[in-house]
């Protein structure tokens, strides 16, 4: 049996059989991997506590005929601060669920791994006091994850006529995947109104697709995130817009995002 080793982040875990866990891990070298953690739910199992959700670890995995298994997990960062308060946990659940729902086993893009890891590290530095940073981080993750998955929301030019967008009455179409001026919106059945600040925010958060050092670009954007001056209402509307856009594209709900919206809306 061949083994392989890679850093990874646990996106999802569920009970599997009597004492096992089924894990979805996004790894640096192999992209999304599904693997079984044998006896991981036994009190004395050696993997006990090493396969927590959002955990960043160095994994040793074994190829199996039907399924791969986790032979070992060396924790690199348990993101303990993140786990100590409710809102950052919810925000981490949102990004993990989006990453899990929008990727299939074997889907590999190292930039996705960097985006995930940096986003979790950002949440780990949040005490939970500044709720809007959690909202901004979710939006930042959504916009850039969509772009890496080939669903970048077009926010600079009209998605119908390709003219540069001007401030004013503008719209968004889920079916066409971007913004529309009022004239074009009249021809598109699913066009909904979107305010200028929301469009500006989407544009600002997007990392340039042509960037050569993606990790550095993420770091620079995240530094700006905490200083960003944006109205809460525009932020809320942008998060809702991207939620609906993602759900339109994957044709299913992102459950943790509903929970986040219910719990966190009053707090920003
Ligand atoms: Zn147009």
Coordinates of C-alpha atoms and ligand atoms in Angstrom, one line a residue, residues 158-163 165 179-185, ligand 1:
X158 CA -21.5 45.3 -17.6
X159 CA -21.8 41.6 -18.1
X160 CA -24.2 42.1 -21.1
X161 CA -22.7 45.0 -23.1
X162 CA -19.1 45.0 -21.7
X163 CA -19.2 48.8 -21.1
X165 CA -19.8 50.5 -15.1
X179 CA -23.2 43.6 -12.8
X180 CA -25.5 45.3 -15.4
X181 CA -26.2 48.9 -16.2
X182 CA -29.9 50.0 -16.0
X183 CA -30.3 49.8 -19.8
X184 CA -29.1 46.2 -20.1
X185 CA -30.9 45.2 -16.9
Ligands
LIG1 ZN1 -24.7 47.0 -20.4

